Coordinates of C-alpha atoms and ligand atoms in Angstrom, one line a residue:
X184 CA 0.0 0.0 0.0
X185 CA 1.2 3.5 -0.9
X186 CA -0.4 6.2 1.3
X187 CA -0.1 8.5 -1.7
X188 CA -2.4 6.2 -3.7
X189 CA -5.0 6.0 -0.9
X190 CA -5.1 9.8 -0.6
X191 CA -5.6 10.1 -4.3
X192 CA -8.4 7.5 -4.3
X193 CA -10.3 9.3 -1.5
X194 CA -9.6 12.7 -3.1
X195 CA -11.4 11.3 -6.3
X196 CA -14.3 10.2 -4.2
X197 CA -13.3 6.4 -4.1
X198 CA -14.2 3.9 -1.4
X199 CA -11.3 2.5 0.7
X200 CA -11.3 -1.2 1.1
X201 CA -11.1 -2.8 4.6
X202 CA -7.5 -3.9 3.9
X203 CA -6.5 -0.4 2.9
X204 CA -8.1 1.0 6.0
X205 CA -6.3 -1.6 8.1
X206 CA -2.9 -0.8 6.6
X207 CA -3.5 3.0 6.9
X208 CA -4.5 2.9 10.6
X209 CA -1.7 0.5 11.5
X210 CA 0.9 2.5 9.5
X211 CA -0.2 5.7 11.2
X212 CA -0.2 4.3 14.8
X213 CA 3.3 2.7 14.1
X214 CA 4.7 6.0 12.9
X215 CA 5.3 4.8 9.3
X216 CA 2.7 7.2 7.9
X217 CA 3.7 10.8 8.6
X218 CA 1.2 13.4 10.0
X219 CA 1.3 15.3 6.7
X220 CA 0.0 12.4 4.7
X221 CA -2.7 11.5 7.3
X222 CA -3.7 15.2 7.5
X223 CA -4.3 15.2 3.7
X224 CA -6.3 12.0 4.1
X225 CA -8.4 13.6 6.8
X226 CA -9.2 16.6 4.6
X227 CA -10.1 14.2 1.7
X228 CA -12.5 12.3 4.1
X229 CA -13.9 15.7 5.3
X230 CA -14.9 16.7 1.7
X231 CA -15.7 13.3 0.2
X232 CA -17.2 11.6 3.2
X233 CA -17.2 7.8 3.7
X234 CA -19.6 5.0 2.9
X235 CA -21.3 3.3 5.9
X236 CA -19.1 0.2 5.4
X237 CA -15.9 2.3 5.3
X238 CA -16.8 4.2 8.4
X239 CA -17.5 0.8 10.2
X240 CA -14.2 -0.5 8.9
X241 CA -12.3 2.6 10.1
X242 CA -14.0 2.4 13.6
X243 CA -13.2 -1.3 14.0
X244 CA -9.6 -0.8 12.9
X245 CA -9.2 2.1 15.3
X246 CA -10.8 0.1 18.2
X247 CA -8.4 -2.8 17.5
X248 CA -5.4 -0.5 17.4
X249 CA -4.8 -0.9 21.2
X250 CA -6.2 -2.8 24.2
X251 CA -9.8 -4.0 23.9
X252 CA -11.4 -4.5 27.2
X253 CA -13.0 -7.9 27.9
X254 CA -15.9 -7.4 30.4
X255 CA -16.8 -11.1 30.7
X256 CA -15.6 -11.1 34.3
X257 CA -18.6 -8.9 35.1
X258 CA -21.9 -10.8 35.5
X259 CA -25.0 -9.6 33.7
X260 CA -25.7 -7.2 30.8
X261 CA -23.2 -4.3 30.6
X262 CA -24.6 -1.1 29.1
X263 CA -22.6 2.0 28.5
X264 CA -23.9 5.5 27.8
X265 CA -22.1 8.2 25.9
X266 CA -22.9 11.8 25.6
X267 CA -21.4 13.8 22.7
X268 CA -20.5 16.5 25.1
X269 CA -22.0 19.8 26.3
X270 CA -22.3 22.4 29.0
X271 CA -23.7 21.5 32.4
X272 CA -24.0 17.8 31.3
X273 CA -23.8 15.8 34.5
X274 CA -26.0 13.0 33.3
X275 CA -23.6 10.1 33.8
X276 CA -23.5 10.8 37.6
X277 CA -27.3 10.4 37.7
X278 CA -28.1 7.9 35.1
X279 CA -25.3 5.5 35.9
X280 CA -26.3 4.9 39.5
X281 CA -30.0 4.8 38.6
X282 CA -29.5 2.1 36.0
X283 CA -27.1 0.2 38.2
X284 CA -29.5 0.1 41.1
X285 CA -32.1 -1.4 38.8
X286 CA -29.8 -4.3 37.7
X287 CA -27.8 -3.0 34.7
X288 CA -24.1 -3.3 35.0
X289 CA -22.3 0.0 34.2
X290 CA -18.6 -0.4 33.6
X291 CA -17.7 3.0 32.3
X292 CA -14.6 4.8 31.1
X293 CA -15.1 8.6 30.9
X294 CA -13.0 11.5 29.8
X295 CA -11.9 14.9 31.0
X296 CA -13.2 18.3 29.9
X297 CA -11.5 20.4 27.2
X298 CA -12.4 23.8 25.9
X299 CA -16.0 24.9 26.8
X300 CA -17.2 21.3 27.6
X301 CA -16.9 19.5 30.9
X302 CA -15.8 15.9 31.6
X303 CA -17.1 13.4 34.1
X304 CA -13.7 12.5 35.4
X305 CA -12.9 16.1 36.4
X306 CA -16.4 16.3 38.1
X307 CA -15.8 13.1 40.0
X308 CA -12.4 14.2 41.2
X309 CA -14.0 17.0 43.2
X310 CA -15.2 14.3 45.6
X311 CA -12.4 14.0 48.3
X312 CA -10.3 10.8 48.0
X313 CA -12.1 9.4 45.0
X314 CA -9.8 7.6 42.5
X315 CA -10.5 7.4 38.8
X316 CA -7.2 5.6 38.0
X317 CA -8.1 2.0 39.0
X318 CA -6.6 -1.3 37.8
X319 CA -8.8 -3.7 35.6
X320 CA -9.3 -6.3 38.3
X321 CA -10.5 -3.9 40.9
X322 CA -12.7 -2.1 38.3
X323 CA -14.5 -5.4 37.6
X324 CA -14.8 -6.1 41.3
X325 CA -16.4 -2.8 42.0
X326 CA -18.9 -3.2 39.1
X327 CA -19.7 -6.7 40.4
X328 CA -20.2 -5.4 44.0
X329 CA -22.0 -2.1 43.5
X330 CA -23.3 -2.4 39.8
X331 CA -21.2 0.6 38.7
X332 CA -17.7 2.0 38.4
X333 CA -16.6 5.0 36.4
X334 CA -12.9 5.4 35.8
X335 CA -10.6 7.3 33.4
X336 CA -9.3 5.6 30.3
X337 CA -6.2 3.6 31.1
X338 CA -3.5 1.6 29.4
X339 CA -3.1 1.8 25.6
X340 CA -6.8 2.1 24.5
X341 CA -7.5 3.3 21.0
X342 CA -4.1 4.9 20.3
X343 CA -5.3 5.6 16.7
X344 CA -7.9 7.9 18.1
X345 CA -5.5 9.8 20.3
X346 CA -3.2 10.5 17.3
X347 CA -6.0 11.1 14.8
X348 CA -7.9 13.5 17.2
X349 CA -4.8 15.5 17.9
X350 CA -4.3 15.9 14.1
X351 CA -7.9 16.7 13.4
X352 CA -7.8 19.4 16.1
X353 CA -5.1 21.3 14.2
X354 CA -6.2 20.7 10.6
X355 CA -9.9 21.9 10.9
X356 CA -11.2 18.4 10.3
X357 CA -13.0 17.8 13.7
X358 CA -16.6 18.5 12.4
X359 CA -16.9 15.6 9.9
X360 CA -19.6 13.0 10.6
X361 CA -17.6 9.8 9.7
X362 CA -14.6 11.1 11.7
X363 CA -16.6 12.0 14.8
X364 CA -18.7 8.8 14.6
X365 CA -15.6 6.6 14.2
X366 CA -13.7 8.5 17.0
X367 CA -16.5 8.1 19.6
X368 CA -17.6 4.6 18.6
X369 CA -14.1 3.2 18.4
X370 CA -13.7 4.0 22.2
X371 CA -17.1 2.6 23.1
X372 CA -16.5 -0.6 21.2
X373 CA -13.0 -1.0 22.8
X374 CA -14.6 -0.4 26.2
X375 CA -16.5 -3.7 25.8
X376 CA -20.1 -3.2 26.9
X377 CA -22.9 -5.2 25.3
X378 CA -25.1 -2.2 24.7
X379 CA -24.4 1.5 24.1
X380 CA -27.0 4.3 24.6
X381 CA -25.9 7.5 22.9
X382 CA -27.0 10.9 23.9
X383 CA -26.4 13.0 20.8
X384 CA -26.6 16.7 21.7
X385 CA -27.9 19.3 19.4
X386 CA -27.9 23.1 19.4
X387 CA -25.5 26.0 20.2
X388 CA -23.4 24.2 22.8
X389 CA -23.1 20.9 20.8
X390 CA -20.7 19.7 18.1
X391 CA -23.8 19.5 15.8
X392 CA -25.7 22.7 15.7
X393 CA -28.6 21.6 13.6
X394 CA -31.1 18.8 14.3
X395 CA -30.6 17.3 10.9
X396 CA -26.9 17.0 11.4
X397 CA -27.4 15.6 14.9
X398 CA -29.7 12.9 13.5
X399 CA -27.2 12.1 10.7
X400 CA -24.5 11.6 13.3
X401 CA -26.7 9.5 15.4
X402 CA -27.7 7.3 12.4
X403 CA -24.0 6.8 11.6
X404 CA -23.1 5.8 15.2
X405 CA -26.1 3.5 15.6
X406 CA -25.2 1.8 12.3
X407 CA -21.6 1.4 13.6
X408 CA -22.7 0.0 16.9
X409 CA -25.1 -2.5 15.3
X410 CA -22.4 -3.4 12.7
X411 CA -20.0 -4.2 15.6
X412 CA -22.7 -6.5 17.1
X413 CA -23.6 -4.3 20.0
X414 CA -27.1 -3.2 21.0
X415 CA -27.3 0.5 20.2
X416 CA -29.7 3.4 20.1
X417 CA -29.5 7.2 20.4
X418 CA -31.6 10.0 21.8
X419 CA -31.2 13.5 20.3
X420 CA -31.2 15.9 23.3
X421 CA -31.1 19.6 23.6
X422 CA -27.8 21.5 24.1
X423 CA -28.9 24.8 22.8
X424 CA -29.1 26.0 26.3
X425 CA -27.1 24.5 29.3
X426 CA -28.6 21.4 31.0
X427 CA -29.6 22.1 34.6
X428 CA -28.4 25.2 36.4
X429 CA -24.9 24.3 37.6
X430 CA -21.7 24.6 35.4
X431 CA -18.4 23.6 37.0
X432 CA -17.1 20.5 38.6
X433 CA -18.2 20.3 42.3
X434 CA -21.2 22.4 41.5
X435 CA -22.3 19.8 39.0
X436 CA -21.7 17.0 41.4
X437 CA -23.9 18.7 43.9
X438 CA -26.6 19.2 41.3
X439 CA -26.4 15.5 40.3
X440 CA -26.9 14.6 44.0
X441 CA -30.0 16.9 44.2
X442 CA -31.4 15.2 41.1
X443 CA -30.8 11.8 42.6
X444 CA -32.6 13.1 45.7
X445 CA -35.6 13.8 43.5
X446 CA -35.4 17.6 43.5
X447 CA -33.1 18.5 40.7
X448 CA -33.8 20.9 37.8
X449 CA -36.7 19.7 35.7
X450 CA -34.8 19.6 32.4
X451 CA -31.9 17.5 33.8
X452 CA -34.2 15.2 35.6
X453 CA -36.3 14.5 32.5
X454 CA -33.2 13.9 30.2
X455 CA -31.8 11.5 32.8
X456 CA -34.9 9.5 33.2
X457 CA -35.4 9.2 29.5
X458 CA -31.8 8.0 28.9
X459 CA -31.9 5.7 31.8
X460 CA -35.1 4.2 30.5
X461 CA -33.3 3.4 27.2
X462 CA -30.4 1.7 29.1
X463 CA -32.8 -0.4 31.2
X464 CA -34.9 -1.3 28.2
X465 CA -31.8 -2.3 26.2
X466 CA -30.8 -4.6 29.1
X467 CA -34.2 -6.3 28.8
X468 CA -35.9 -4.8 31.8
X469 CA -39.1 -3.9 30.0
X470 CA -40.7 -1.4 27.7
X471 CA -39.2 2.2 27.6
X472 CA -42.4 3.4 29.4
X473 CA -42.2 0.7 32.1
X474 CA -38.4 1.4 32.5
X475 CA -39.0 5.2 32.8
X476 CA -41.5 4.5 35.7
X477 CA -38.9 2.2 37.4
X478 CA -36.2 4.8 37.1
X479 CA -38.5 7.5 38.6
X480 CA -39.3 5.3 41.5
X481 CA -35.6 4.6 42.2
X482 CA -35.0 8.3 42.2
X483 CA -37.9 8.9 44.6
X484 CA -36.9 6.3 47.1
X485 CA -33.2 7.3 46.8
X486 CA -31.9 3.9 45.7
X487 CA -29.9 5.6 42.9
X488 CA -28.4 8.0 45.5
X489 CA -27.3 5.1 47.7
X490 CA -25.7 3.4 44.7
X491 CA -23.7 6.5 43.9
X492 CA -22.5 6.7 47.5
X493 CA -21.5 3.0 47.3
X494 CA -19.6 3.5 44.1
X495 CA -17.8 6.6 45.6
X496 CA -16.8 4.6 48.7
X497 CA -15.6 1.7 46.6
X498 CA -13.5 4.0 44.5
X499 CA -11.8 5.4 47.6
X500 CA -13.9 8.5 48.0
X501 CA -15.6 10.0 51.0
X502 CA -19.2 8.9 50.6
X503 CA -20.4 11.3 53.4
X504 CA -20.1 14.0 50.8
X505 CA -22.8 12.3 48.7
X506 CA -25.1 11.9 51.7
X507 CA -24.4 15.4 52.9
X508 CA -23.4 17.6 50.0
X509 CA -23.1 20.7 52.2
X510 CA -19.6 19.3 53.0
X511 CA -18.3 20.3 49.6
X512 CA -16.0 23.2 49.9
X513 CA -17.2 26.4 48.3
X514 CA -15.2 28.9 46.3
X515 CA -13.9 31.7 48.4
X516 CA -15.4 34.4 46.2
X517 CA -18.7 34.9 44.4
X518 CA -20.0 37.5 42.0
X519 CA -23.6 38.1 41.0
X520 CA -24.3 39.0 37.4
X521 CA -27.4 41.1 36.9
X522 CA -29.7 41.7 34.0
X523 CA -29.2 45.0 32.3
X524 CA -32.7 45.1 30.7
X525 CA -36.2 43.9 31.5
X526 CA -37.8 41.2 29.5
X527 CA -37.9 37.5 28.9
X528 CA -34.9 35.2 28.5
X529 CA -35.3 33.8 24.9
X530 CA -31.8 32.2 24.6
X531 CA -28.8 31.2 26.8
X532 CA -25.8 30.4 24.6
X533 CA -24.5 27.1 26.1
X534 CA -21.0 27.5 24.6
X535 CA -20.7 31.1 26.0
X536 CA -21.6 29.8 29.5
X537 CA -19.1 27.0 29.1
X538 CA -16.4 29.5 28.1
X539 CA -17.2 31.8 31.0
X540 CA -17.0 28.8 33.5
X541 CA -13.6 27.8 32.0
X542 CA -12.4 31.4 32.4
X543 CA -13.2 31.1 36.2
X544 CA -10.9 28.1 36.4
X545 CA -13.4 25.3 36.0
X546 CA -12.0 24.2 32.6
X547 CA -8.8 23.9 30.7
X548 CA -7.6 25.1 27.4
X549 CA -4.7 22.6 27.2
X550 CA -4.7 19.0 28.4
X551 CA -2.0 19.7 31.0
X552 CA -3.8 22.7 32.6
X553 CA -4.9 22.3 36.2
X554 CA -8.5 23.0 37.1
X555 CA -10.2 24.6 40.2
X556 CA -12.9 22.1 41.3
X557 CA -14.9 24.8 43.1
X558 CA -15.1 27.3 40.3
X559 CA -18.1 27.7 38.0
X560 CA -21.5 29.2 37.5
X561 CA -25.0 28.8 38.9
X562 CA -27.6 30.0 36.4
X563 CA -30.2 31.8 38.6
X564 CA -32.4 32.4 35.5
X565 CA -33.2 30.0 32.8
X566 CA -34.7 29.9 29.4
X567 CA -38.2 31.4 29.4
X568 CA -37.9 33.2 32.7
X569 CA -39.0 36.9 33.0
X570 CA -36.5 39.3 34.5
X571 CA -36.4 42.8 35.7
X572 CA -33.4 45.1 35.2
X573 CA -31.0 44.4 38.1
X574 CA -32.2 40.8 38.8
X575 CA -29.5 38.3 39.4
X576 CA -29.3 36.0 36.3
X577 CA -26.2 34.1 37.2
X578 CA -23.7 33.7 40.1
X579 CA -20.0 33.2 39.4
X580 CA -17.7 31.2 41.8
X581 CA -13.9 31.5 41.7
X582 CA -10.8 31.4 43.8
X583 CA -9.5 34.8 42.5
X584 CA -11.6 37.9 42.4
X585 CA -9.8 39.2 39.3
X586 CA -11.3 36.5 37.2
X587 CA -14.8 37.9 37.5
X588 CA -14.6 41.0 35.2
X589 CA -14.1 39.1 31.9
X590 CA -16.2 36.1 32.9
X591 CA -19.2 38.2 34.0
X592 CA -19.1 40.0 30.6
X593 CA -19.0 36.6 28.9
X594 CA -22.0 35.3 30.8
X595 CA -24.0 38.4 30.3
X596 CA -23.4 38.2 26.6
X597 CA -24.6 34.6 26.6
X598 CA -28.1 35.7 27.7
X599 CA -30.6 37.1 25.1
X600 CA -33.3 39.0 26.9
X601 CA -36.1 40.1 24.6
X602 CA -37.5 43.5 25.5
X603 CA -41.2 42.7 25.1
X604 CA -42.6 40.5 27.8
X605 CA -45.2 39.1 25.4
X606 CA -42.7 37.9 22.8
X607 CA -43.6 34.4 21.8
X608 CA -41.2 31.9 23.0
X609 CA -40.2 29.1 20.7
X610 CA -41.3 25.8 22.3
X611 CA -38.0 24.1 23.4
X612 CA -37.9 20.4 23.4
X613 CA -35.6 18.4 25.6
X614 CA -35.7 15.3 23.4
X615 CA -36.1 15.6 19.7
X616 CA -35.8 12.1 18.4
X617 CA -34.9 8.5 19.0
X618 CA -32.7 6.7 16.6
X619 CA -32.4 2.9 16.3
X620 CA -31.3 0.5 13.7
X621 CA -34.8 0.5 12.4
X622 CA -35.1 4.2 11.9
X623 CA -35.7 7.6 13.4
X624 CA -38.7 8.3 15.6
X625 CA -39.2 12.1 16.0
X626 CA -40.7 13.2 19.4
Ligands
URA884 N1 -15.8 13.3 21.0 C1 -14.9 12.4 20.5 O1 -14.4 11.5 21.3 N2 -14.4 12.4 19.2 C2 -14.8 13.4 18.4 O2 -14.4 13.4 17.2 C3 -15.8 14.3 18.8 C4 -16.2 14.2 20.1

């Protein structure tokens, strides 16, 4: 195989064979194919796209480029959940324990935040003592004992994605459906679960800004999951405005706990229950409606909360923080951001809120940056709320007062307040569609 020929083939709109994809992925991981040739290939894929079979082949070759996790030491059906990322998305911390307490095994590997989006591992590390770097055997033991463990990616998993993602990031080739789908699904397939529930975000804070693009991405990922012999479905959920009210690591853990106590924000609660119902149903626990009711009950009687506490304890964390979240340390400084006009909130730009939170220290620009677990934002006013001039719309938390000036401007500019109180609000859905191997069901 000559990489030059493969680039030429893709440039002309040709279809790469499985053998060609295998040789290309292997050659790139081994260092035989230089970055400049792979960059040219990525751009050719960006413009020419890939056939379904090609995207499946690329995903499977990427998944097999490093360690594949064998979860057979864990009893029962293992179901993973993946969200395509967003602002204020603490769903894993709610859904995972809820699904686990109802008999689904959740052996989950999560990531860290980058740019304006958060990551579950950063959020979990705001719980004192909790470890997310845990060896395979202990990981399996914890899942068998408590039903769930959430750890960081370890070992040499999907090295092809690490190298490809870094290259896509600097060659403007991130936003390509076959490349996003193969990147996400290669990690999910290597992680070894029997089923995968995808939460594909749509809107201003998501990778995919339009509903049609989000559905196209979901269809591609579900086809890959099915082609890889996994149970797989996706919900398309809203990320036009932030999910819940808390943005930032310990603030989000506290909000996840409130939700498991049954009094979390309505939007977050609903998205979590719907996703959890998909996980339960995928594991054979009943119809989606019956599973939704089971999840709501486990929230009401706090079984999910107890499972989260058990997981935290098993991972070395102090579970008293879960049972008494007032123990979380607070940022030393806060700053209230006030509305400058009167009216109704008709939009809250999710990406803008994420950037403001990162400016306060809750996020990182580079992988090596340290983060401040107490920093972040609480949105006091949400989509559709009426405000008067001077009302507090958001509260910023930080360890340094000088971070407030820029971050408060950023948060203020993320809010759109319509001057007329009677301006018709667009009805905002939380769940737009469900995508399965059999098709798209719009909600
Ligand atoms: N998340 C990933 O892991 N990969 C992408 O390409 C996009 C989002």
